[in-house]
Structure formats: structure tokens, C-alpha cells
């Protein structure tokens, strides 16, 4: 059982929805970013998504694109992102960390070496946007064999015919992308998302978490009420972009978490 | 000698791989669409009515077949091999790009898509896409790096005249790769009504194979024309490579003609040995995953993609089509690089010896012809793809040569 499985089992026992927060590792710099990440569990975050910066984030909107650029300009690398997870683990051995990004930095490192290093750094799962089920032998299957969860995205274009293929090698949870679009774009509507989540849940026992386009505590509550939890990324990253102090960022994260937890 | 067991023409496999290259590295949102495009293309490929429509448009709208021209002035000047130019610069819109655009737009129509998006570097693919969309009454949106919008102003104006919306891309560094990122972002957002018309033999499967098949008309014609002119196949094929579509189009029908030497010419920018100020993915890069496929890429040690440099906006891309990566690794084709300076010299050479103003992209191929032709015997036949005309480049060339265009610019 990974930390992700354990966390969702505990939430289920409490009857609570999950709140997942995304931040870009190394944005705006390593130290500030680590301080934010360390503060997330105290702000009510159940699962941390740690963004791995990449020069060409094809599925991300301007907010996360710029966050990646800031991180890279500040010298963030794969090694530093792994070091950040490790530093976080010194004081927290239960909050799951999911590394989220694109395949090339991982491929460039070499999959076996990357998996060994990720595992050692205390990373629990991976979301790799540009690896659909058709490319499972690349990373998904080796990652599961190494004891890491591989969390897949399901989208509004994933129809019933395709859904089993998407769910097949998914573990940890399913990330439902609430809109056809990029991160930080249009708002998600609970009325549209609810039936889609129900459709996915009919085919899997895994928790279904919804992300993309969730910006406010009310959004988070509404979406979490029709799913097993909600993810917020761009709205948090935006505060980092604006140079807000860490305690102010974490206070907003807490309001989002409270929103999701009140569902 | 088409030995089935040793053919170089059977790729890609069912997963879209040429050896280890290619594939379908896209987000889940796009995956269903890519699968339905593949299905639609497989149907069209064996549908005579599809090819009849293509042939008709190629002949009457594009002006195919393009001539295979023996270049006596250039041949004499270089004093060696006999040089033939495949004149795809005479196509409607001035380059080979329209060969492929027509095919993709016919597919888009079959799929009921009403909105076409494209990325463009030099603007030739954008112009071709805007042209065909105007002809068929389709909405057209072209993503173009802000830097390229500046250096290719005539093409931007052409696209706007043709009714396309040109969106200058400022994300990243504002070049072709960033334009492709933004086109992918648009596609993922408007996936239900939008068709992404990719301009080169790159991207997720089936694009590399599909674009190659549409561009292969170049090589098929060249083969027949050379047989008619010389009674035999050429000894050497030469073409410039950015993403590699004009080259793949010329090379593909000759891959199993094992005596034909095949040379792809990458943009060496300021020189491949300097700090990555070039776009020579095969000469100076290593395999990675970007824009839906695994291929050779310019990247740093951490897998971050690097910006290339080339005087030619059409070659300014840090990757290359996956089939070229495969042909490179198995040794069926050779890949060399040519610097900005050498391309500029070749550009002027063709103007002076043949009265043809070439685009900067094929000027790279021409520069390699100029390098090797003098060393080859007079009965050695070179066929070079002159894939674009140079009208769009005159401002860039004037600037590089220190000629003041003043108010004309």
C-alpha cells in the first residue's frame, strides 16, 4: 500500500473528501517553494502534486507555463525537485507526493534510474501528461513494478469505449480533467462534472479526483461534492507569481481545503 | 529490387514507431481524436475517390507535376556532377507545403471539422493552410512565433489577406516550437470542431506517416522524370531538413533503391560546434520526447528543450521527423549540416547561375550540392529538392548582406 492508498483509505473512513494542491517545484526559487510545500499539510492539503518544470508544457495554461519558466530560470532541475521531496519527507512521512509533469526530463534521466531516485526521495506517484495508455510500456508499467502509483488523466473526450483502457493500468486515484482545455482555463461546473465522475466510478473502485478550472473555495466544495476530491493548481500558483508572502499563500490554500472538506 | 523482407518503406508499425522513434506522446484529451484521424486516414488511403480528388487539385490548383529541371548554369559553374532541381518552388503558394495541406484539409472535411489550426515557422505552411481554407470556406487560425512574425512579415500579410487569423506566439521564446505548443493548447481546448493541420513529418502518429505520404508525390514524380530524362535513377538525392517534410517526400519513394545515395541537410546556424547556435537535431542532438513523438532533439543534460538558431525560420526547430531519426540510426540516409553563411552564398549562387531565387531553406541543400558536386564525375546525377522560392526571404537576405532596403522594408 502506498501513501496515496493509505491516505484515501483514511479519508474514506472519516467520510471526508480529498483536497489536492499543485505547486511547481522551484517556483519562484528552491527555498520559497520548499517552504510552501512544507506548509501544505498544515493548511489541510491531503495530497501534494509537485510540478516538474519543463520548457514545453503543452497542456498547461499561461500561469503554469510561467511558473515553470521561473523555476527553470532559478536553476530548478530534476535533481533539485527530487531533493525537495526528500527534504519534505524529513518531517512528514504520511502526506503523499505525486510528481506531475512531462516525459522528456524523465526519459532523459533514464526510466530505471529515475524510478529508483523517485522512490528514494519519497515520491509516491506520477502523473505524466504526455503518456497515454498507448505508451504504457514506457513508464507506467515499470513505475508500478517499482511500487509507485501511476495516475492517469481521464477527460471529457474519454468515451465509454476508451475508458477501460484508461483505467487498466491506473493506480492510486483517477484524475478527471473537468474541461477540454489547458490548466487554469475555463471554470468547471459541478453540474457537468457530476455525471462524468459517476460514469468513471461505475467502472473503477479507485477514488476519482477532479481538477482543471477550480479557482475558489466554493468551486472546490461544489466539485468535491460530486467527486472524491478536488485539485487546485493555477489559482495557488498565481499567488506565487504575484509574490505573495508564504503565510498568505497558505491561508488561501487553507480556505480551498476547507471548501473541499466541507463537501 | 523491392525485397519485402528488407524494405525501408513498411514503417511505421501499428504503434506509430519507426524503430524506436515516433509514437503517440499526447495528452489523453487528444488521444481519441488522434485515433479517429488514423482510422479516417487509413480509409482514405485506399479510397480511389480520395486520391482522384487529390490528383485533380494537385494538377489544376497546385500546378503539379512540378518540373525536374536540369540546371546547366549551376552544373557548369560547379564543374562536376550533373545537377537536377525538383522545382517544387513553382507550386501555388511557392513551396512544397501545399502538397500536404490539401490532403489534410480533404481529411478534415471528411471528418466534419469546421475549424483548422496550424503552426508555422517561415510562414509557408501557414500560407498554404490559409490558402486551402479560403478555397474550401473553412475558418483558419495560424500560430506563429512572435519572432517569426517579425522576420516573415510578407507571409503574415498574405495569411491575413487570405482570411486567416494569425496569432503571434509570445510563450517561451516565440519561435516555431512555441507556436506548435500553442497550437496543441488550442487543439486540446477546441478538440470537438478543430482539425490540427501539422506542417511537417513530426507530431504524434499518424502525422509523420500521413504527411510523408502526401509529400511523397515529390519523389514519385522525380523518379519518373529522371527515368524519362536520363533513362536511370539519380545517384544522389539532396534535400534540406527542418522538420523534414520536403526531404521525406523526395526520399521516401527511393528508400528501397539501395544504390541511390540519400543526403539530408540540417541547418548548422552559426556552426554545430558552437554552443547550440544551430538547428541540427541529428548532428548535435540526442533522442527525446516532444510534440507527440520520440525523435532526436536539441536538449540540455536535464531534458529541457533548447532553442535552435538558423537564419531560415523554416528550419528553426529543435526536433526532426521521427522517420529521419530512424533512417539516420540505421544508416540508410546521411545527414550533414550547412551554416547560415554557406546557405547565403548558395542563395546568391543560384540567383546568378540559373536566374532562380531560392528560399533560404533549400539554399542549405544547395550549399551542400555546391560542396560535393565538384568532387563527383560528370555522369553523376544529383537530384535536389528546390522546395521553396525566396521572395519571402529577400528582406532577411538583404539585411544579412548589409544591403539597405530603406523604405521598402
XYZ file of C-alpha atoms in Angstrom:
672
model
C 0.000 0.000 0.000
C 1.436 3.379 -0.994
C 0.995 6.570 0.994
C -1.654 7.509 -1.587
C -3.682 4.350 -0.978
C -3.344 4.826 2.795
C -4.437 8.465 2.609
C -7.562 7.700 0.591
C -8.450 4.787 2.866
C -8.198 7.106 5.875
C -10.287 9.824 4.201
C -12.912 7.278 3.285
C -13.068 6.022 6.849
C -13.645 9.595 8.021
C -16.193 10.239 5.275
C -14.068 13.148 4.012
C -13.343 14.410 0.517
C -9.723 14.909 -0.553
C -8.086 18.221 -1.251
C -5.132 18.060 -3.639
C -2.847 21.059 -4.195
C -0.438 21.573 -7.084
C 2.667 23.722 -6.909
C 5.581 23.955 -9.313
C 8.808 22.749 -7.719
C 11.346 25.553 -7.528
C 8.901 28.387 -8.193
C 9.875 31.166 -7.687
C 13.032 29.648 -6.188
C 14.005 26.466 -4.360
C 13.814 27.803 -0.791
C 10.469 29.595 -1.104
C 8.990 26.649 -2.931
C 10.129 24.212 -0.231
C 8.654 26.463 2.447
C 5.294 26.459 0.642
C 5.361 22.683 0.165
C 6.236 22.090 3.814
C 3.274 24.252 4.848
C 0.700 22.475 2.661
C -0.258 19.598 5.019
C -0.824 22.108 7.857
C -3.138 24.045 5.519
C -5.285 20.952 5.056
C -3.774 19.517 1.881
C -4.258 15.752 1.670
C -2.136 15.071 -1.427
C 0.646 17.236 -2.852
C 1.182 17.437 -6.587
C 4.720 18.611 -7.187
C 5.225 20.022 -10.663
C 8.392 19.066 -12.503
C 9.281 22.082 -14.638
C 9.598 21.591 -18.397
C 10.378 24.042 -21.183
C 7.421 22.918 -23.308
C 4.358 22.290 -21.133
C 1.835 21.655 -23.920
C -1.159 21.012 -21.652
C -0.670 23.996 -19.377
C -2.112 27.475 -19.465
C -0.089 30.682 -19.051
C 0.009 30.575 -15.226
C 1.737 27.206 -15.006
C 3.859 27.891 -18.101
C 5.264 30.975 -16.383
C 5.763 29.084 -13.125
C 7.868 26.528 -14.997
C 9.899 29.274 -16.631
C 10.513 30.975 -13.272
C 11.615 27.683 -11.751
C 13.961 26.856 -14.629
C 15.421 30.360 -14.580
C 16.012 29.993 -10.846
C 18.023 26.837 -11.619
C 15.495 24.108 -10.818
C 16.446 20.677 -12.156
C 15.148 17.134 -11.789
C 17.764 16.559 -9.090
C 16.586 19.590 -7.140
C 12.960 18.507 -7.438
C 13.883 15.099 -6.041
C 15.893 16.822 -3.285
C 12.844 18.929 -2.454
C 10.698 15.829 -1.979
C 13.403 14.338 0.202
C 13.639 17.485 2.333
C 9.858 17.444 2.766
C 9.962 13.790 3.870
C 12.314 14.640 6.779
C 9.313 15.968 8.714
C 6.367 14.293 7.023
C 6.164 10.605 6.297
C 2.454 10.369 5.538
C 1.365 13.085 3.081
C 1.557 11.603 -0.408
C 3.603 13.376 -3.064
C 2.674 12.956 -6.707
C 5.187 14.243 -9.221
C 3.415 15.819 -12.169
C 4.991 16.830 -15.427
C 6.077 15.760 -18.900
C 8.010 12.747 -20.033
C 11.200 14.151 -21.535
C 13.075 15.102 -18.337
C 12.300 11.598 -17.009
C 13.248 9.891 -20.273
C 16.420 11.936 -20.408
C 17.408 10.689 -16.934
C 16.617 7.092 -17.917
C 13.488 5.391 -16.588
C 15.113 2.787 -14.263
C 17.397 5.367 -12.667
C 14.591 7.896 -12.338
C 12.278 5.379 -10.645
C 14.965 4.392 -8.166
C 15.674 8.040 -7.342
C 11.983 8.991 -7.107
C 11.273 6.114 -4.779
C 14.254 7.001 -2.626
C 13.154 10.636 -2.475
C 9.782 9.604 -1.056
C 7.659 10.239 -4.113
C 4.540 8.094 -4.197
C 3.001 8.573 -7.609
C 3.458 10.038 -11.055
C 1.236 11.985 -13.397
C 2.860 12.318 -16.805
C 0.651 14.293 -19.118
C 2.077 13.102 -22.429
C 1.970 9.359 -21.683
C -1.440 7.979 -22.693
C -2.225 4.246 -22.201
C -0.870 3.572 -25.698
C 2.611 4.289 -24.297
C 2.274 2.265 -21.067
C 5.448 0.208 -21.561
C 7.489 3.444 -21.429
C 6.969 4.370 -17.780
C 3.582 3.311 -16.409
C 4.330 -0.400 -16.156
C 7.908 -0.017 -14.856
C 6.670 2.569 -12.307
C 4.004 0.239 -10.925
C 6.574 -2.550 -10.737
C 8.791 -0.211 -8.715
C 5.943 0.425 -6.265
C 4.940 3.884 -7.471
C 1.364 4.734 -8.395
C 0.757 5.831 -11.951
C -2.171 8.191 -12.008
C -3.893 8.641 -15.285
C -5.913 11.512 -16.584
C -9.440 10.831 -17.847
C -11.033 13.616 -19.859
C -14.379 14.621 -21.351
C -13.210 13.017 -24.618
C -12.533 9.666 -22.939
C -15.662 7.868 -24.100
C -17.095 4.600 -22.761
C -15.274 2.593 -25.366
C -11.922 4.020 -24.319
C -12.470 4.245 -20.562
C -11.433 0.642 -19.732
C -8.120 1.223 -21.498
C -7.510 4.394 -19.491
C -8.370 2.691 -16.204
C -6.493 -0.523 -16.922
C -3.060 0.363 -15.563
C -4.101 3.284 -13.373
C -3.484 3.140 -9.648
C -3.724 5.455 -6.640
C -6.555 7.549 -7.997
C -8.049 8.717 -11.276
C -7.589 12.372 -12.157
C -10.619 13.574 -14.073
C -9.842 16.633 -16.206
C -13.062 18.603 -15.929
C -12.765 20.537 -19.203
C -11.339 20.022 -22.667
C -8.557 22.515 -22.348
C -5.431 23.586 -20.554
C -4.767 24.205 -16.874
C -6.165 27.384 -15.384
C -8.679 27.942 -18.189
C -12.476 27.896 -18.055
C -14.273 27.144 -14.795
C -15.502 23.664 -14.098
C -19.232 23.267 -13.438
C -20.307 20.688 -10.895
C -23.494 20.025 -12.870
C -21.423 18.865 -15.856
C -18.768 17.090 -13.846
C -21.072 15.022 -11.606
C -22.423 12.636 -14.260
C -18.941 12.181 -15.736
C -17.490 11.231 -12.358
C -20.374 8.820 -11.822
C -19.645 7.261 -15.222
C -15.995 6.674 -14.284
C -16.826 5.418 -10.797
C -19.122 2.820 -12.307
C -16.019 1.269 -13.898
C -13.451 1.524 -11.096
C -13.060 1.317 -7.329
C -10.318 3.937 -7.394
C -11.070 7.399 -5.993
C -11.889 9.953 -8.699
C -10.425 13.403 -8.144
C -11.353 16.356 -10.331
C -9.056 19.114 -11.495
C -8.599 21.926 -14.071
C -10.538 25.164 -13.763
C -11.172 25.095 -9.984
C -10.343 28.506 -8.541
C -12.274 29.301 -5.353
C -13.266 27.584 -2.077
C -16.854 27.455 -3.387
C -15.707 25.772 -6.636
C -13.674 23.316 -4.593
C -16.674 22.494 -2.399
C -19.065 22.103 -5.333
C -16.721 19.893 -7.304
C -15.668 17.821 -4.278
C -19.335 17.204 -3.510
C -19.765 15.320 -6.790
C -16.384 13.514 -6.678
C -13.875 12.066 -4.191
C -11.935 15.283 -4.092
C -10.735 18.359 -5.924
C -7.383 19.600 -7.250
C -6.353 23.251 -7.360
C -3.194 24.348 -9.144
C -3.205 27.564 -11.152
C -5.110 29.571 -8.505
C -2.360 28.782 -5.977
C 0.491 29.245 -8.444
C -0.980 32.660 -9.335
C -0.362 33.842 -5.757
C 3.243 32.722 -6.031
C 3.508 34.645 -9.297
C 2.185 37.738 -7.533
C 4.938 37.395 -4.940
C 2.550 36.966 -2.016
C 4.168 36.010 1.302
C 4.148 32.291 2.117
C 1.695 32.629 5.045
C -0.774 34.424 2.804
C -0.465 31.688 0.150
C -1.012 29.005 2.766
C -4.017 30.864 4.186
C -5.646 30.774 0.757
C -4.767 27.098 0.395
C -6.466 26.517 3.752
C -9.637 28.235 2.535
C -9.638 25.990 -0.551
C -9.036 22.888 1.586
C -11.839 23.907 3.949
C -14.079 24.315 0.921
C -13.313 20.828 -0.363
C -13.568 19.307 3.127
C -16.968 20.896 3.735
C -18.424 18.977 0.791
C 14.702 -4.614 -56.160
C 11.918 -4.389 -53.663
C 12.853 -7.189 -51.316
C 9.876 -7.344 -48.985
C 11.948 -8.601 -46.089
C 14.435 -5.815 -46.385
C 12.195 -2.909 -47.290
C 12.703 0.509 -45.733
C 9.204 1.509 -46.793
C 6.970 -0.517 -44.472
C 7.021 1.794 -41.441
C 5.589 2.858 -39.147
C 4.329 -0.147 -37.161
C 0.845 -0.235 -35.599
C 2.078 1.874 -32.674
C 3.360 4.544 -34.990
C 7.006 3.592 -34.470
C 9.873 3.773 -36.897
C 12.233 1.571 -34.927
C 12.311 3.281 -31.536
C 11.175 6.647 -32.905
C 7.719 8.142 -33.352
C 4.842 7.048 -31.134
C 1.848 8.869 -29.668
C 3.036 11.010 -26.767
C -0.019 13.220 -26.291
C -2.428 14.042 -23.519
C -5.494 11.882 -23.045
C -7.806 14.635 -24.333
C -6.227 14.347 -27.791
C -5.852 10.586 -27.892
C -9.390 9.729 -29.096
C -9.070 12.320 -31.848
C -5.716 11.012 -32.994
C -7.138 7.507 -33.162
C -10.099 8.654 -35.230
C -7.781 10.609 -37.531
C -5.730 7.465 -38.024
C -8.875 5.497 -38.833
C -10.035 8.157 -41.288
C -6.638 8.296 -42.952
C -6.439 4.519 -43.299
C -9.821 4.594 -45.028
C -8.862 7.466 -47.331
C -5.541 5.855 -48.254
C -7.247 3.026 -50.080
C -10.143 5.092 -51.376
C -9.730 5.863 -55.080
C -12.110 8.820 -54.896
C -9.881 10.465 -52.272
C -6.803 10.209 -54.480
C -8.761 11.229 -57.568
C -9.721 14.448 -55.780
C -6.111 14.955 -54.660
C -4.761 14.377 -58.163
C -7.234 16.817 -59.635
C -6.330 19.529 -57.112
C -2.607 18.816 -57.452
C -2.834 19.234 -61.203
C -5.222 22.154 -61.563
C -4.820 24.069 -58.312
C -1.193 23.461 -57.316
C 0.283 23.053 -60.784
C 1.740 19.576 -60.478
C 3.745 17.837 -61.676
C 6.483 20.296 -60.848
C 9.291 20.221 -63.421
C 12.523 18.350 -62.917
C 14.920 20.930 -64.280
C 18.453 20.224 -65.455
C 20.449 23.207 -64.183
C 23.171 23.754 -66.805
C 24.488 27.042 -65.405
C 24.945 25.642 -61.925
C 26.346 22.357 -63.231
C 28.894 24.142 -65.392
C 29.845 26.542 -62.633
C 30.500 23.725 -60.176
C 32.231 21.644 -62.826
C 31.321 18.153 -61.650
C 28.114 16.187 -61.163
C 25.066 16.859 -63.331
C 22.538 18.731 -61.226
C 18.775 18.465 -61.482
C 16.423 20.620 -59.437
C 12.962 19.393 -58.487
C 11.047 22.630 -58.874
C 8.540 22.465 -56.023
C 9.081 26.195 -55.559
C 6.837 26.639 -58.616
C 3.824 25.244 -56.769
C 0.935 27.523 -55.942
C 1.911 29.373 -52.723
C 5.591 28.944 -53.504
C 6.657 25.815 -51.679
C 6.045 22.114 -51.184
C 3.854 22.737 -48.144
C 0.597 22.808 -50.095
C 1.023 19.165 -51.217
C 0.371 18.074 -47.657
C -2.140 20.748 -46.676
C -4.542 19.683 -49.429
C -4.502 16.113 -48.164
C -5.116 17.100 -44.564
C -7.888 19.546 -45.417
C -9.686 16.916 -47.503
C -9.466 14.626 -44.465
C -10.732 17.374 -42.164
C -13.729 17.803 -44.459
C -14.396 14.076 -44.370
C -14.281 14.218 -40.563
C -16.747 17.112 -40.448
C -14.283 19.528 -38.823
C -15.019 23.188 -39.490
C -12.070 24.953 -37.910
C -8.462 24.461 -38.973
C -5.432 25.368 -36.900
C -1.796 25.297 -37.966
C 1.635 26.284 -36.717
C 4.096 27.990 -38.984
C 7.738 28.969 -38.895
C 8.738 30.686 -42.129
C 5.052 31.155 -42.874
C 4.956 28.855 -45.915
C 2.856 26.217 -44.179
C 0.644 28.950 -42.718
C 0.137 30.493 -46.141
C -0.632 27.109 -47.699
C -3.139 26.325 -44.944
C -4.777 29.755 -45.183
C -4.987 29.308 -48.955
C -6.705 25.943 -48.901
C -9.029 27.060 -46.090
C -10.023 30.088 -48.174
C -10.731 27.819 -51.110
C -12.942 25.499 -49.055
C -14.531 28.147 -46.813
C -13.042 26.886 -43.556
C -12.097 29.006 -40.571
C -8.319 29.150 -40.231
C -6.167 30.092 -37.243
C -2.376 30.141 -37.607
C 0.029 30.202 -34.667
C 3.333 31.859 -35.451
C 6.174 32.736 -33.100
C 6.338 36.473 -32.431
C 9.962 36.494 -33.593
C 8.963 34.850 -36.890
C 6.023 37.251 -37.361
C 8.656 39.954 -37.376
C 11.132 38.327 -39.766
C 8.486 36.966 -42.178
C 6.182 39.986 -42.484
C 5.207 39.362 -46.140
C 3.815 35.932 -45.280
C 1.896 37.294 -42.301
C 0.215 39.758 -44.617
C -0.538 37.002 -47.141
C -2.220 34.866 -44.499
C -4.342 37.796 -43.352
C -5.324 38.591 -46.950
C -6.459 35.004 -47.278
C -8.742 35.458 -44.300
C -6.725 33.598 -41.676
C -6.302 34.785 -38.133
C -2.576 34.943 -37.338
C -1.817 34.677 -33.641
C 1.694 35.823 -32.657
C 3.004 33.438 -30.008
C 4.915 35.005 -27.150
C 5.072 31.989 -24.832
C 8.536 30.516 -24.391
C 10.854 32.325 -26.781
C 8.305 32.883 -29.544
C 9.635 30.518 -32.233
C 8.259 27.565 -34.194
C 8.381 25.154 -31.259
C 6.372 27.576 -29.123
C 3.895 28.056 -31.977
C 3.459 24.281 -32.013
C 2.887 24.274 -28.235
C 0.189 26.917 -28.547
C -1.437 25.116 -31.467
C -1.580 21.968 -29.312
C -3.109 24.003 -26.470
C -5.743 25.350 -28.854
C -6.441 21.844 -30.137
C -6.883 20.398 -26.658
C -9.349 23.212 -25.910
C -11.346 23.025 -29.157
C -10.929 19.351 -29.865
C -14.503 18.734 -30.954
C -14.678 21.006 -34.019
C -10.994 21.627 -34.770
C -8.521 19.867 -37.050
C -4.813 20.426 -36.455
C -3.042 20.645 -39.808
C 0.611 19.885 -38.959
C 3.107 21.190 -41.478
C 5.850 18.624 -41.227
C 6.573 14.918 -40.797
C 6.524 15.224 -36.998
C 3.967 15.065 -34.201
C 2.035 12.071 -32.906
C 1.230 9.106 -35.145
C -0.337 9.187 -37.756
C 1.009 12.636 -38.708
C 4.591 11.653 -39.636
C 3.384 8.871 -41.947
C 0.435 10.818 -43.299
C 2.411 13.967 -44.144
C 5.122 11.810 -45.707
C 2.545 10.042 -47.876
C 1.159 13.367 -49.097
C 4.628 14.753 -49.788
C 5.802 11.549 -51.478
C 4.290 12.911 -54.694
C 7.594 14.840 -54.987
C 9.713 11.701 -55.075
C 7.288 9.732 -57.226
C 7.360 12.448 -59.889
C 11.123 12.921 -59.618
C 11.684 9.211 -60.152
C 9.595 9.114 -63.338
C 11.027 12.371 -64.609
C 14.606 11.269 -64.040
C 13.939 7.976 -65.813
C 12.469 9.924 -68.729
C 15.378 12.374 -68.879
C 18.322 10.075 -68.215
C 16.949 6.565 -68.503
C 18.095 5.788 -64.994
C 17.696 6.769 -61.353
C 19.680 9.625 -59.807
C 22.876 8.757 -57.950
C 22.311 11.211 -55.133
C 19.269 12.898 -53.595
C 19.709 16.035 -51.530
C 17.123 17.990 -49.539
C 17.053 20.463 -46.663
C 15.607 19.456 -43.305
C 13.868 21.381 -40.568
C 11.101 19.020 -39.529
C 11.909 17.191 -42.726
C 8.759 17.017 -44.862
C 10.172 18.052 -48.245
C 13.100 15.696 -47.696
C 10.888 12.791 -46.641
C 8.695 13.462 -49.679
C 11.655 13.248 -52.046
C 13.427 10.380 -50.258
C 10.586 8.005 -49.494
C 9.942 6.545 -52.975
C 13.698 5.904 -53.313
C 14.338 4.228 -49.950
C 14.465 0.742 -51.421
C 16.610 1.812 -54.381
C 19.730 0.960 -52.483
C 22.162 2.433 -54.981
C 20.662 5.892 -54.539
C 22.612 7.883 -52.004
C 20.361 9.996 -49.786
C 21.564 13.129 -48.016
C 19.563 15.352 -45.667
C 20.917 18.814 -44.896
C 20.256 20.336 -41.492
C 20.615 23.972 -40.540
C 24.021 24.462 -38.959
C 23.267 28.069 -37.962
C 26.425 29.689 -36.695
C 28.163 26.292 -36.590
C 27.315 22.981 -34.925
C 30.374 23.091 -32.674
C 29.440 26.387 -31.082
C 27.084 26.490 -28.136
C 23.981 25.072 -29.758
C 23.526 28.050 -32.097
C 22.166 25.734 -34.758
C 19.174 23.527 -35.535
C 20.975 20.333 -36.433
C 18.999 17.854 -34.306
C 20.678 14.759 -35.731
C 24.205 16.136 -35.790
C 24.028 17.922 -32.437
C 21.095 16.439 -30.508
C 20.018 13.198 -28.830
C 16.761 11.229 -28.629
C 13.937 12.647 -26.533
C 10.170 13.138 -26.493
C 8.497 16.348 -27.657
C 5.339 17.292 -29.541
C 3.922 13.800 -29.583
C 6.904 11.823 -30.840
C 10.266 10.409 -29.845
C 12.999 11.751 -32.069
C 16.364 13.483 -31.985
C 16.073 16.794 -30.131
C 18.253 19.688 -29.112
C 18.155 19.469 -25.335
C 20.294 20.043 -22.262
C 21.527 17.374 -19.831
C 18.316 17.678 -17.817
C 15.972 17.006 -20.752
C 14.963 20.656 -21.192
C 14.483 21.619 -24.820
C 16.896 24.163 -26.290
C 16.112 26.883 -28.785
C 17.926 26.434 -32.035
C 19.221 29.127 -34.293
C 19.009 29.408 -38.054
C 18.857 32.289 -40.494
C 15.995 30.324 -42.041
C 12.802 30.488 -39.988
C 11.570 27.312 -41.686
C 14.434 25.245 -40.299
C 14.387 26.802 -36.845
C 13.031 23.824 -34.928
C 14.827 21.790 -32.222
C 13.456 18.452 -33.477
C 13.156 16.437 -36.669
C 10.628 13.954 -38.034
C 10.968 10.520 -36.384
C 11.427 8.688 -39.682
C 14.574 10.727 -40.331
C 15.877 9.765 -36.877
C 15.331 6.140 -37.802
C 16.920 6.474 -41.271
C 19.867 8.176 -39.577
C 20.328 5.451 -36.978
C 20.065 2.567 -39.435
C 22.354 4.384 -41.858
C 20.032 4.458 -44.886
C 20.350 8.234 -45.175
C 23.235 10.551 -44.342
C 22.710 13.837 -42.563
C 25.035 16.800 -42.776
C 24.800 20.436 -41.745
C 25.300 23.751 -43.510
C 25.900 27.102 -41.815
C 23.936 30.335 -42.312
C 26.898 31.767 -44.212
C 27.159 28.821 -46.612
C 23.401 28.958 -47.250
C 23.574 32.679 -48.036
C 26.368 32.058 -50.541
C 24.362 29.286 -52.206
C 21.269 31.513 -52.299
C 23.223 34.048 -54.381
C 24.871 31.363 -56.485
C 21.526 30.053 -57.746
C 20.276 33.584 -58.457
C 23.372 34.213 -60.576
C 23.795 30.884 -62.358
C 20.168 29.950 -63.026
C 18.046 33.063 -62.552
C 16.139 31.364 -59.755
C 15.723 32.974 -56.332
C 15.544 30.059 -53.895
C 14.146 30.144 -50.367
C 16.706 30.064 -47.561
C 15.599 26.540 -46.625
C 16.607 24.810 -49.899
C 19.631 27.131 -50.050
C 21.039 24.840 -47.342
C 20.608 21.833 -49.634
C 22.080 23.834 -52.479
C 25.138 24.695 -50.391
C 25.777 21.005 -49.886
C 25.348 20.391 -53.604
C 27.955 23.098 -54.190
C 30.272 21.322 -51.753
C 30.111 17.847 -53.241
C 29.289 18.355 -56.937
C 32.837 19.486 -57.890
C 34.255 16.278 -56.374
C 31.963 13.993 -58.397
C 32.244 12.770 -62.003
C 30.248 14.467 -64.750
C 27.959 11.467 -65.205
C 26.940 11.520 -61.547
C 23.295 12.594 -61.313
C 22.253 14.759 -58.371
C 18.579 15.476 -57.730
C 17.988 18.293 -55.279
C 14.618 19.394 -53.983
C 14.187 23.101 -54.564
C 11.282 23.131 -52.151
C 10.554 26.845 -51.898
C 11.065 30.181 -53.585
C 12.886 33.055 -51.998
C 10.527 36.016 -52.336
C 9.697 35.783 -48.641
C 13.380 35.908 -47.704
C 14.612 38.947 -49.579
C 14.483 41.213 -46.519
C 16.363 38.708 -44.366
C 18.971 38.200 -47.055
C 19.323 41.945 -47.706
C 19.917 42.504 -44.016
C 22.449 39.672 -43.814
C 24.306 41.032 -46.850
C 24.282 44.566 -45.461
C 22.059 45.917 -48.245
C 19.858 48.803 -47.112
C 16.279 48.235 -48.272
C 15.243 51.518 -46.658
C 11.560 52.280 -47.019
C 10.819 49.109 -48.941
C 11.090 47.011 -45.814
